[in-house]
Amino acid sequence: MIPVAFDYEKVKTVEEAIAALSGDDLKILAGGHSLIPAMKLRLSRPGKLIDIGGITALKDIKEEDGEIVIGAGATHADIMYHNLIRTHLPFFTEGAATIGDMQVRNWGTIGGSLAHADPAADWPAMVLAADATIEMQGVKGRRNIKATEFFTGLFATVLEPNELITAVRIAIPPDGTKSTYQKFAQPASRFALAACAVMRFPDGRTNIAFTGVGDHAFRDTGAEQAISGKAIDDASVEAAMLAALQNVDVMSDHYASEPYRRHLSKVYLKKALMAVKS
Ligand SMILES: Cc1cc2nc3c(=O)[nH]c(=O)nc-3n(C[C@H](O)[C@H](O)[C@H](O)COP(=O)(O)OP(=O)(O)OC[C@H]3O[C@@H](n4cnc5c(N)ncnc54)[C@H](O)[C@@H]3O)c2cc1C
């Protein structure tokens, strides 16, 4: 399992990365824990890798103007162990701890996970439930886009080929907000066979996102409408489970059939709602 030959350039700043990305047949290399396996399997054959792993500015996790800003180069472990995250977004701490194994968590980055858009990856559901904004920069300049508009299909996003994710921004939730990430993991890879992220605000608004279920992670507006503003009890949870996954093309593969995955997703929605119950 050896990739085809490729050129390699290591950059130290975002500006250097943008300049390097102006060519053709390039791929950004971050933690390498999705890209390198894909290259070894010859599913990806870039002519050149631009390694952004040395850009220290992309690793920052900070509070800025009422938002938590997570640099795209922060690893799963950086996020998992960060106090700001534990305080304001405890479900990110919980969810990061479920990603792969220690080696994957120490190398893989949030930016790489979002850009790769694996249908079973964990960060997409968490950033959707947090109503995050994704910050990007490319040869044409900067732009910000809501996570709800970022994922477009199987391994597909709105990112342009020569564009870099620089950060994920999340408004600091009001005191009393509860959040959880509930995942049924594939026992070997730890990717989600079905997982549900929920953020419940003190006024009852409830954001619900799934991953591992369809061809990309998504917010479930049907389930959100069924539970938002209502007390979480047996009847409202039942209503949310009934309303969930309407018009969703649920995946079927050798790990889980479509009916089994649909059932599992609703069970994990129930677990998530019970976890944020006051
Ligand atoms: C054994 C194993 C188990 C795993 N288990 C899980 C799991 O349980 N849950 C889970 O969610 N993931 C899992 N993963 C995937 C892991 O989290 C990856 O690290 C992650 O998906 C990609 O991040 P990366 O930094 O390694 O990106 P890379 O592999 O370096 O890049 C992935 C893709 O994103 C692009 N890219 C990277 N950074 C940027 C950026 N800043 N801007 C634009 N494009 C960028 C690259 O060009 C490439 O196309 C697992 C991986 C392995 C090998």
XYZ file of N, CA and C and ligand atoms in Angstrom, residues 26-37 44 52 58 72-73 76 98-101 104-105 107-118 120-124 159 163-166 183 185 188-192, ligand 1:
212
model
N -3.325 19.783 -6.585
C -2.751 19.913 -5.238
C -3.731 19.400 -4.206
N -3.210 18.996 -3.064
C -4.083 18.685 -1.928
C -3.428 19.227 -0.674
N -4.265 19.734 0.221
C -3.777 20.160 1.529
C -3.571 18.908 2.374
N -2.460 18.876 3.103
C -2.214 17.799 4.065
C -2.280 18.418 5.458
N -3.174 17.896 6.313
C -3.238 18.375 7.708
C -2.726 17.244 8.593
N -3.620 16.516 9.267
C -3.165 15.393 10.099
C -2.833 14.147 9.289
N -3.334 14.092 8.079
C -3.035 12.973 7.174
C -3.794 11.688 7.474
N -4.693 11.714 8.469
C -5.327 10.459 8.872
C -6.551 10.071 8.047
N -6.922 10.893 7.090
C -7.889 10.465 6.067
C -7.209 10.473 4.703
N -6.404 11.510 4.449
C -5.803 11.654 3.118
C -4.766 10.565 2.828
N -3.878 10.288 3.775
C -2.810 9.312 3.497
C -3.395 7.906 3.238
N -4.357 7.444 4.078
C -4.973 6.143 3.740
C -5.601 6.155 2.346
N -7.024 8.568 -4.011
C -6.634 9.952 -4.217
C -5.191 9.946 -4.731
N 0.064 21.781 5.877
C -0.262 22.946 6.712
C -0.068 22.635 8.210
N -2.974 28.233 13.116
C -4.203 27.453 12.861
C -4.557 26.523 14.017
N -8.495 25.626 12.506
C -8.719 24.406 11.710
C -7.667 23.342 11.998
N -6.474 23.787 12.446
C -5.396 22.828 12.680
C -5.393 22.253 14.094
N -8.054 16.704 17.325
C -9.186 16.220 18.134
C -8.794 16.270 19.615
N -14.526 10.295 21.484
C -15.003 9.067 20.810
C -14.332 8.862 19.448
N -13.509 9.794 19.004
C -12.933 9.703 17.657
C -11.756 8.727 17.649
N -11.855 7.715 16.812
C -10.744 6.791 16.560
C -10.067 6.317 17.834
N -8.731 6.330 17.783
C -7.937 5.966 18.957
C -7.015 7.145 19.288
N -5.080 8.684 16.330
C -5.943 9.466 15.432
C -6.271 10.806 16.091
N -6.574 10.780 17.383
C -6.940 12.024 18.076
C -5.753 12.979 18.182
N -3.356 13.311 15.905
C -2.935 13.793 14.581
C -4.058 14.453 13.800
N -5.238 13.858 13.845
C -6.352 14.348 13.021
C -6.812 15.714 13.500
N -7.256 16.549 12.571
C -7.661 17.921 12.891
C -9.137 18.141 12.587
N -9.706 19.147 13.242
C -11.118 19.459 12.979
C -11.284 19.945 11.539
N -10.321 20.754 11.054
C -10.423 21.255 9.673
C -10.385 20.117 8.668
N -9.484 19.160 8.908
C -9.379 18.012 8.003
C -10.650 17.186 8.009
N -11.216 17.013 9.181
C -12.444 16.222 9.281
C -13.599 16.895 8.538
N -13.727 18.219 8.708
C -14.832 18.925 8.043
C -14.631 18.940 6.527
N -13.386 19.178 6.091
C -13.116 19.234 4.645
C -13.331 17.867 3.995
N -12.956 16.823 4.712
C -13.076 15.469 4.155
C -14.554 15.058 4.046
N -15.363 15.501 5.011
C -16.817 15.275 4.993
C -17.189 13.804 4.838
N -16.492 12.971 5.587
C -16.867 11.553 5.615
C -18.300 11.462 6.172
N -19.633 9.440 7.985
C -19.704 8.889 9.342
C -18.797 9.633 10.319
N -18.257 10.778 9.905
C -17.341 11.519 10.795
C -18.124 12.236 11.896
N -17.437 12.513 12.992
C -18.100 13.061 14.173
C -18.243 14.592 14.166
N -17.164 15.315 13.769
C -17.245 16.786 13.864
C -18.390 17.385 13.068
N -18.708 16.875 11.877
C -19.803 17.504 11.133
C -21.103 17.606 11.940
N -16.367 23.864 -0.234
C -14.958 24.298 -0.369
C -14.532 24.260 -1.825
N -8.995 26.222 -1.643
C -9.452 26.983 -0.477
C -9.151 26.206 0.807
N -8.799 26.985 1.833
C -8.388 26.419 3.117
C -9.443 26.754 4.169
N -9.819 25.776 4.991
C -10.615 26.121 6.183
C -9.609 26.692 7.178
N -9.924 27.849 7.761
C -8.995 28.419 8.742
C -9.510 28.263 10.172
N -23.227 8.385 20.360
C -22.743 7.709 19.138
C -22.709 6.196 19.322
N -20.700 3.455 17.846
C -19.471 3.424 17.045
C -19.240 2.066 16.404
N -14.382 -1.337 15.251
C -12.970 -1.306 14.856
C -12.496 0.123 14.609
N -13.181 0.861 13.737
C -12.687 2.197 13.350
C -13.137 3.283 14.316
N -14.212 3.045 15.026
C -14.882 4.012 15.908
C -15.688 5.065 15.134
N -15.724 4.996 13.795
C -16.601 5.898 13.044
C -18.053 5.612 13.458
N -18.932 6.608 13.246
C -20.322 6.467 13.691
C -21.133 5.574 12.750
C -8.034 4.299 12.175
C -8.809 5.575 11.998
C -9.951 5.759 12.765
C -10.703 6.921 12.623
N -11.845 7.072 13.378
C -12.572 8.195 13.263
C -13.746 8.394 14.040
O -14.117 7.580 14.905
N -14.447 9.534 13.837
C -14.069 10.490 12.941
O -14.755 11.498 12.800
N -12.947 10.338 12.198
C -12.200 9.223 12.334
N -11.058 9.079 11.581
C -10.668 10.152 10.642
C -9.780 11.166 11.374
O -10.556 11.890 12.303
C -9.104 12.135 10.395
O -8.025 12.655 11.081
C -9.936 13.278 9.896
O -11.095 12.846 9.248
C -9.183 14.103 8.866
O -8.359 15.036 9.506
P -6.853 15.184 9.100
O -6.348 16.386 9.810
O -6.172 13.897 9.382
O -6.960 15.515 7.547
P -6.116 14.973 6.306
O -6.183 13.503 6.242
O -4.775 15.603 6.289
O -6.979 15.615 5.127
C -8.275 15.143 4.833
C -8.858 15.967 3.684
O -9.134 17.282 4.111
C -8.375 18.256 3.367
N -7.963 19.253 4.345
C -7.295 19.031 5.511
N -7.224 20.157 6.230
C -7.854 21.122 5.502
C -8.121 22.505 5.718
N -7.752 23.148 6.827
N -8.801 23.172 4.753
C -9.209 22.557 3.631
N -9.003 21.244 3.365
C -8.323 20.534 4.303
C -7.238 17.462 2.738
O -6.783 18.058 1.543
C -7.910 16.122 2.493
O -8.682 16.181 1.329
C -10.289 7.925 11.701
C -9.128 7.752 10.941
C -8.376 6.586 11.092
C -7.120 6.420 10.283
